[in-house]
Coordinates of C-alpha atoms in Angstrom, one line a residue:
X29 CA -9.0 -39.6 12.5
X30 CA -12.2 -37.9 11.4
X31 CA -12.1 -34.9 9.1
X32 CA -14.1 -31.7 9.1
X33 CA -14.2 -29.6 6.0
X34 CA -15.5 -26.0 5.7
X35 CA -16.6 -24.0 2.6
X36 CA -16.2 -26.0 -0.5
X37 CA -17.0 -24.4 -3.9
X38 CA -17.5 -27.6 -5.8
X39 CA -17.9 -31.0 -4.3
X40 CA -17.4 -33.7 -6.9
X41 CA -18.8 -37.1 -6.0
X42 CA -18.9 -38.5 -9.5
X43 CA -16.2 -41.1 -8.7
X44 CA -17.0 -41.3 -5.0
X45 CA -17.3 -44.6 -3.2
X46 CA -18.4 -45.8 0.3
X47 CA -14.7 -46.1 1.1
X48 CA -13.6 -42.6 -0.2
X49 CA -16.2 -40.7 1.9
X50 CA -15.4 -42.8 5.0
X51 CA -13.8 -40.5 7.6
X52 CA -15.4 -37.3 6.5
X53 CA -17.3 -36.2 9.7
X54 CA -18.9 -33.0 8.3
X55 CA -18.7 -30.5 5.5
X56 CA -20.1 -27.1 6.5
X57 CA -21.0 -25.2 3.3
X58 CA -21.0 -26.4 -0.3
X59 CA -21.7 -24.3 -3.4
X60 CA -22.5 -27.1 -5.8
X61 CA -22.5 -30.9 -5.4
X62 CA -22.0 -33.1 -8.5
X63 CA -22.9 -36.8 -8.5
X64 CA -23.5 -39.6 -10.9
X65 CA -26.7 -41.7 -11.0
X66 CA -24.9 -44.8 -9.6
X67 CA -23.6 -43.1 -6.5
X68 CA -26.4 -40.5 -5.7
X69 CA -27.1 -42.4 -2.5
X70 CA -23.8 -41.3 -1.1
X71 CA -25.1 -37.8 -0.8
X72 CA -27.4 -38.8 2.0
X73 CA -24.5 -40.4 3.9
X74 CA -22.5 -37.2 4.1
X75 CA -23.2 -34.6 6.8
X76 CA -23.3 -31.3 4.9
X77 CA -24.4 -28.1 6.6
X78 CA -25.6 -26.0 3.6
X79 CA -25.8 -26.9 -0.1
X80 CA -26.2 -24.2 -2.7
X81 CA -27.3 -26.6 -5.5
X82 CA -26.8 -30.2 -6.6
X83 CA -26.6 -31.7 -10.1
X84 CA -26.6 -35.2 -11.4
X85 CA -24.2 -35.5 -14.3
X86 CA -25.6 -37.7 -17.1
X87 CA -23.2 -40.2 -18.6
X88 CA -20.9 -38.7 -21.3
X89 CA -20.8 -35.1 -19.9
X90 CA -17.4 -33.5 -19.2
X91 CA -16.9 -30.9 -16.5
X92 CA -15.6 -27.3 -17.2
X93 CA -15.0 -25.3 -14.0
X94 CA -14.8 -21.5 -14.5
X95 CA -15.3 -19.5 -17.7
X96 CA -16.1 -21.2 -21.0
X97 CA -15.7 -19.0 -24.1
X98 CA -17.8 -20.3 -27.0
X99 CA -16.8 -18.9 -30.4
X100 CA -17.0 -19.7 -34.1
X101 CA -13.8 -21.6 -34.2
X102 CA -14.7 -23.9 -31.4
X103 CA -18.1 -24.8 -33.0
X104 CA -16.4 -25.3 -36.4
X105 CA -14.0 -27.8 -34.9
X106 CA -16.7 -30.1 -33.5
X107 CA -17.0 -33.3 -35.6
X108 CA -19.1 -35.3 -33.2
X109 CA -21.6 -34.5 -30.4
X110 CA -20.0 -32.8 -27.3
X111 CA -21.6 -32.7 -23.9
X112 CA -20.3 -30.2 -21.3
X113 CA -21.3 -29.3 -17.8
X114 CA -20.0 -25.8 -17.0
X115 CA -19.8 -24.7 -13.4
X116 CA -19.3 -21.0 -13.8
X117 CA -20.0 -18.8 -16.9
X118 CA -20.5 -19.3 -20.6
X119 CA -19.7 -16.4 -22.9
X120 CA -21.0 -16.8 -26.4
X121 CA -19.0 -14.7 -28.9
X122 CA -20.8 -12.4 -31.2
X123 CA -19.2 -14.1 -34.3
X124 CA -21.0 -17.4 -33.6
X125 CA -23.4 -18.2 -36.5
X126 CA -27.0 -19.3 -35.9
X127 CA -26.6 -22.3 -38.2
X128 CA -23.7 -23.6 -36.1
X129 CA -25.9 -23.6 -33.0
X130 CA -28.8 -25.1 -34.8
X131 CA -26.5 -28.0 -35.9
X132 CA -27.0 -29.4 -32.4
X133 CA -23.5 -30.8 -31.9
X134 CA -23.0 -29.1 -28.6
X135 CA -25.1 -29.7 -25.5
X136 CA -24.6 -27.6 -22.3
X137 CA -25.6 -27.9 -18.7
X138 CA -24.7 -24.7 -16.9
X139 CA -24.5 -23.9 -13.2
X140 CA -24.1 -20.2 -13.5
X141 CA -24.8 -17.7 -16.2
X142 CA -24.8 -17.6 -20.0
X143 CA -23.9 -14.3 -21.7
X144 CA -25.2 -14.2 -25.2
X145 CA -25.3 -11.6 -28.0
X146 CA -28.9 -10.3 -28.3
X147 CA -29.3 -11.8 -31.9
X148 CA -28.5 -15.3 -30.7
X149 CA -30.5 -15.4 -27.5
X150 CA -33.4 -17.4 -28.8
X151 CA -31.4 -20.2 -30.4
X152 CA -28.8 -20.3 -27.6
X153 CA -31.4 -21.9 -25.5
X154 CA -31.3 -24.9 -27.8
X155 CA -27.8 -25.8 -26.5
X156 CA -28.9 -25.8 -22.9
X157 CA -30.2 -28.9 -21.3
X158 CA -31.1 -29.0 -17.7
X159 CA -29.1 -26.9 -15.2
X160 CA -29.3 -23.7 -13.3
X161 CA -28.1 -21.4 -16.0
X162 CA -29.7 -18.0 -16.7
X163 CA -29.2 -16.2 -20.0
X164 CA -28.1 -12.5 -20.0
X165 CA -27.9 -10.6 -23.3
X166 CA -25.4 -8.1 -24.5
X167 CA -24.9 -5.7 -27.4
X168 CA -21.5 -4.8 -28.8
X169 CA -18.5 -6.3 -27.1
X170 CA -18.7 -9.2 -24.7
X171 CA -18.9 -8.4 -21.0
X172 CA -15.7 -7.6 -19.1
X173 CA -15.2 -9.5 -15.8
X174 CA -13.4 -8.2 -12.7
X175 CA -12.9 -10.5 -9.7
X176 CA -12.1 -9.5 -6.1
X177 CA -11.9 -5.8 -5.2
X178 CA -12.3 -3.4 -8.1
X179 CA -12.4 0.4 -7.9
X180 CA -14.1 2.4 -10.6
X181 CA -12.0 5.5 -11.4
X182 CA -12.0 8.3 -14.0
X183 CA -8.8 6.8 -15.6
X184 CA -10.6 3.5 -16.1
X185 CA -13.6 5.1 -17.7
X186 CA -11.4 7.2 -20.0
X187 CA -9.6 4.1 -21.2
X188 CA -12.9 2.6 -22.5
X189 CA -13.4 3.0 -26.3
X190 CA -16.8 1.4 -26.7
X191 CA -19.6 1.3 -24.2
X192 CA -18.9 -1.5 -21.7
X193 CA -20.9 -4.2 -20.0
X194 CA -19.0 -4.6 -16.7
X195 CA -19.4 -7.6 -14.4
X196 CA -17.8 -7.5 -10.9
X197 CA -17.6 -10.6 -8.8
X198 CA -16.5 -9.3 -5.4
X199 CA -16.5 -5.7 -4.2
X200 CA -17.0 -2.7 -6.4
X201 CA -16.1 0.8 -5.1
X202 CA -16.7 4.2 -6.7
X203 CA -14.1 6.9 -6.1
X204 CA -15.5 10.1 -4.6
X205 CA -14.5 12.2 -7.6
X206 CA -15.9 9.8 -10.2
X207 CA -17.2 11.7 -13.3
X208 CA -20.8 10.6 -13.3
X209 CA -21.6 11.8 -16.8
X210 CA -18.6 9.8 -18.1
X211 CA -19.9 6.8 -16.0
X212 CA -23.3 7.1 -17.6
X213 CA -21.7 7.3 -21.1
X214 CA -19.1 4.5 -20.9
X215 CA -20.9 1.9 -18.8
X216 CA -23.8 0.3 -20.8
X217 CA -24.7 -2.2 -18.1
X218 CA -23.4 -3.1 -14.6
X219 CA -23.7 -6.4 -12.8
X220 CA -22.3 -7.0 -9.3
X221 CA -22.2 -10.2 -7.4
X222 CA -21.0 -9.2 -3.9
X223 CA -21.0 -5.6 -2.6
X224 CA -21.1 -2.1 -4.0
X225 CA -19.7 0.9 -2.0
X226 CA -20.5 4.4 -3.3
X227 CA -21.3 7.9 -2.2
X228 CA -24.8 9.3 -1.7
X229 CA -24.7 11.5 -4.8
X230 CA -23.7 8.5 -7.0
X231 CA -26.7 6.3 -6.0
X232 CA -29.1 7.5 -8.7
X233 CA -26.5 6.9 -11.5
X234 CA -26.0 3.3 -10.2
X235 CA -29.7 2.4 -10.4
X236 CA -29.8 3.6 -14.0
X237 CA -27.1 1.0 -15.0
X238 CA -27.8 -2.0 -12.8
X239 CA -30.6 -4.3 -13.8
X240 CA -30.9 -6.1 -10.5
X241 CA -29.5 -5.7 -6.9
X242 CA -30.6 -9.1 -5.7
X243 CA -27.0 -10.5 -6.0
X244 CA -25.3 -7.7 -4.1
X245 CA -25.3 -5.5 -1.0
X246 CA -25.2 -1.7 -1.6
X247 CA -23.3 0.4 1.0
X248 CA -24.1 4.1 0.6
X249 CA -21.7 6.6 2.2
X250 CA -23.6 9.7 3.4
X251 CA -22.6 13.1 2.0
X252 CA -19.8 14.9 3.9
X253 CA -18.4 11.7 5.5
X254 CA -14.8 10.6 5.1
X255 CA -14.1 6.8 4.7
X256 CA -11.7 5.2 7.2
X257 CA -10.2 2.3 5.3
X258 CA -8.1 1.1 8.2
X259 CA -8.5 0.8 12.0
X260 CA -7.9 4.2 13.7
X261 CA -6.2 4.7 17.0
X262 CA -6.4 8.2 18.6
X263 CA -4.4 9.6 21.4
X264 CA -4.1 13.1 22.9
X265 CA -1.6 14.1 20.2
X266 CA -3.0 12.5 17.0
X267 CA -6.5 13.7 17.6
X268 CA -5.4 17.3 17.3
X269 CA -5.2 17.0 13.5
X270 CA -8.9 16.5 13.2
X271 CA -11.5 19.3 13.2
X272 CA -15.2 18.4 13.3
X273 CA -14.8 15.3 11.1
X274 CA -17.5 12.9 10.0
X275 CA -16.3 9.4 9.6
X276 CA -17.7 6.4 7.8
X277 CA -16.0 3.1 8.8
X278 CA -16.3 -0.6 9.1
X279 CA -13.0 -0.9 11.0
X280 CA -12.5 -0.5 14.8
X281 CA -11.8 3.0 16.2
X282 CA -9.7 3.1 19.4
X283 CA -9.7 6.2 21.6
X284 CA -7.0 6.2 24.3
X285 CA -7.5 7.5 27.8
X286 CA -5.5 10.7 27.4
X287 CA -8.2 12.0 24.9
X288 CA -10.2 14.5 26.9
X289 CA -13.9 15.4 26.4
X290 CA -12.9 18.8 25.0
X291 CA -10.5 17.1 22.4
X292 CA -13.1 14.7 21.3
X293 CA -15.8 17.3 21.0
X294 CA -13.6 19.5 18.9
X295 CA -12.3 16.7 16.6
X296 CA -15.3 14.5 15.8
X297 CA -18.8 15.5 14.7
X298 CA -20.2 12.2 13.6
X299 CA -19.3 8.5 13.3
X300 CA -21.1 6.1 11.1
X301 CA -19.6 2.7 12.1
X302 CA -20.6 -0.9 11.5
X303 CA -17.6 -2.0 13.7
X304 CA -16.8 -1.2 17.3
X305 CA -15.5 1.9 19.1
X306 CA -13.2 1.4 22.1
X307 CA -13.0 4.4 24.5
X308 CA -12.5 5.4 28.1
X309 CA -15.7 5.5 30.2
X310 CA -15.2 9.2 30.8
X311 CA -16.0 10.0 27.1
X312 CA -18.4 7.1 26.5
X313 CA -21.5 9.4 26.5
X314 CA -19.9 11.7 24.0
X315 CA -19.2 8.8 21.6
X316 CA -22.8 7.7 21.8
X317 CA -24.0 11.2 20.9
X318 CA -21.9 11.1 17.8
X319 CA -23.1 7.8 16.4
X320 CA -25.5 7.7 13.4
X321 CA -26.3 3.9 13.8
X322 CA -28.1 2.3 16.7
X323 CA -26.2 -1.0 16.3
X324 CA -22.7 0.4 16.7
X325 CA -21.0 -1.2 19.7
X326 CA -19.2 1.0 22.1
X327 CA -16.7 -0.9 24.4
X328 CA -15.7 1.3 27.2
X329 CA -12.9 0.6 29.7
X330 CA -12.2 1.9 33.2
X331 CA -8.5 1.6 33.7
X332 CA -6.9 0.2 30.5
X333 CA -7.6 -2.3 27.8
X334 CA -5.9 -5.0 25.7
X335 CA -6.9 -5.9 22.2
X336 CA -6.1 -9.4 21.1
X337 CA -5.4 -9.6 17.3
X338 CA -4.1 -12.8 15.7
X339 CA -3.5 -15.8 18.0
X340 CA -2.2 -15.5 21.6
X341 CA -1.9 -17.9 24.5
X342 CA -2.1 -16.4 28.0
X343 CA -0.8 -18.1 31.1
X344 CA -1.6 -17.4 34.8
X345 CA 1.7 -15.5 35.2
X346 CA 0.7 -13.1 32.4
X347 CA -2.5 -12.2 34.1
X348 CA -0.7 -11.8 37.5
X349 CA 1.8 -9.4 35.8
X350 CA -1.0 -6.9 35.0
X351 CA -0.7 -3.9 37.3
X352 CA -4.4 -3.3 37.4
X353 CA -7.6 -4.9 36.1
X354 CA -8.1 -4.5 32.4
X355 CA -10.8 -4.9 29.7
X356 CA -9.9 -7.5 27.1
X357 CA -11.2 -7.3 23.6
X358 CA -10.6 -10.4 21.5
X359 CA -10.7 -9.8 17.8
X360 CA -8.5 -12.8 17.0
X361 CA -8.0 -15.9 19.0
X362 CA -7.2 -16.0 22.7
X363 CA -6.3 -19.3 24.4
X364 CA -6.3 -19.5 28.2
X365 CA -3.6 -21.8 29.3
X366 CA -4.3 -24.8 31.6
X367 CA -2.7 -23.1 34.7
X368 CA -5.0 -20.0 34.6
X369 CA -6.6 -19.6 38.0
X370 CA -10.3 -18.6 38.3
X371 CA -9.7 -16.1 41.0
X372 CA -6.8 -14.5 39.2
X373 CA -9.0 -14.2 36.1
X374 CA -11.8 -12.5 38.0
X375 CA -9.4 -10.1 39.7
X376 CA -7.4 -9.1 36.6
X377 CA -10.1 -8.9 33.9
X378 CA -13.0 -6.5 34.4
X379 CA -14.8 -7.2 31.1
X380 CA -14.2 -9.6 28.2
X381 CA -15.6 -8.8 24.7
X382 CA -15.5 -11.7 22.3
X383 CA -15.5 -10.7 18.7
X384 CA -13.3 -13.6 17.6
X385 CA -12.6 -16.8 19.5
X386 CA -11.7 -17.7 23.0
X387 CA -10.4 -21.2 23.8
X388 CA -10.2 -22.6 27.3
X389 CA -8.0 -25.6 28.2
X390 CA -9.9 -26.2 31.5
X391 CA -13.7 -26.6 31.3
X392 CA -14.2 -24.9 34.7
X393 CA -13.0 -21.6 33.2
X394 CA -16.0 -21.4 30.9
X395 CA -18.2 -20.7 33.9
X396 CA -15.9 -18.0 35.1
X397 CA -15.8 -16.3 31.7
X398 CA -19.6 -16.1 31.6
X399 CA -19.4 -13.7 34.6
X400 CA -17.1 -11.2 32.8
X401 CA -18.2 -11.5 29.2
X402 CA -19.9 -8.2 28.1
X403 CA -20.2 -8.7 24.4
X404 CA -20.1 -12.0 22.6
X405 CA -20.4 -12.1 18.8
X406 CA -17.7 -14.8 18.5
X407 CA -17.2 -18.2 20.1
X408 CA -16.0 -19.5 23.5
X409 CA -15.0 -23.2 23.2
X410 CA -13.2 -25.8 25.1
X411 CA -10.0 -27.1 23.5
X412 CA -10.3 -30.6 22.1
X413 CA -8.1 -33.3 23.7
X414 CA -5.6 -35.4 21.8
X415 CA -8.1 -38.3 21.6
X416 CA -10.6 -35.9 19.9
X417 CA -8.1 -34.6 17.3
X418 CA -9.5 -34.1 13.9
X419 CA -8.1 -32.9 10.6
X420 CA -9.6 -29.8 9.1
X421 CA -9.7 -28.3 5.7
X422 CA -11.0 -24.7 5.0
X423 CA -12.0 -22.9 1.9
X424 CA -11.5 -25.5 -0.8
X425 CA -12.3 -24.5 -4.4
X426 CA -13.0 -28.0 -5.7
X427 CA -13.0 -31.2 -3.7
X428 CA -13.3 -34.7 -5.2
X429 CA -14.0 -37.6 -2.9

C-alpha cells in the first residue's frame, strides 16, 4: 500500500534508508528537510511538492526542535565542544557574558531566528555556523512569544510592567476599544508571523511598532463596521433587530427567502465580505449594491437551498425525496452514492456550488455535474477503488523516515 503525506513541518532523513522511504508515494508540503551527507541522494528519490528549506547536518550535530534558551548557566556547564542544530528559535539571555561566547565551546546551526540582547549581537554571530538563522536584537527583557490566536486588550497592556517586545506566531487581533496611547507606551517592538486584524484608526500605531510586514498579512476593518465572528443566518424575524448595519466578515451570510426587499434595505447598509452570501434571487440585486468588495461571491437560489457542512453521503432516494429543485452549496464534503441517477440529479439540483469537496462513486456523474456547477473553488473527484487504496497522513509536525 502506497502512502501519501501532506504538510510536514520537519522531515528528518538523517537515518533514512532505501528501505525506509519505500512505499512513500508523495509528500505535499515540507517546511524543512534534514539529511546526512551519506543519504543525501535519497532526497531526489522522494516525490515532494514544496520544500521550504533543506539542511545537511554535519556529523556530531544534535537536533533541537522548538525554542532553545541560551543563558549563562548553560554556557558555564559546557566542558567540551557542543554542536546544535536548532529548528525554531534561539533566545540569548541578557546575562550571557561576552567571554563565554568567545570561548567557542558552542556552535549553532539555526533554521529560524536568533534573538540577542543588543550588546551581544556582534559576538553572537561567532556561535553561528551555516544555517538560515537571522539575528534580531532586543533591549531590556527578552521577547514574549504568543502562539495561535492572540487578542491585544487593555487588560493585557495594563499588566505589563516594562516595555515589551511581543512576538505572535499565528493571528493577532486588536480590540476595538484598545487604548492606543497605552499600546504605544507598553509595546516596544511588535513582530507577527501570520495575520494581523485591526481597525482603521489603529493602523498608524501598528506601523510605528512593527519593523517588517513581510511575514504577515494585515486585515484592516473599515471605520463604522461591525465584525461578524461567526456565520450569520437571517430570516424575516431575526433581521428586524438590525438597523442600517455595516458588516465586516469572512464567514458566510445566509439570507432566507422570507426576508423581503424592504427588510433588507432597512437592516443592512454595507457588507464587506471575503466569504460568500447566500440569498434568494429576489433580493440578489440589493445584496450586490451593498457589497464593498468586487470578489465577494453571491450565491442566489430560486426555490430553496441546502448547505452541506461536514461530511454527507447522498443516495438517489434522498434526491427523489426533494419536493422541488434546490441549489446545493458544498462547504464540507458531499459524496454522491453509486445509485444516484443522472436524470434525477439534473431534475432535482438547479445549481451546485463547490467550496469544499464533491466525491462521485460513478465516473459518469462527473459529466453531469459539470452542467450544474455554478461556482467551483473546491474539488470534484472520483472515489478511489479498493485496489487504489492508499494510507494518508496529514499535518505532521516532525516525521522521521
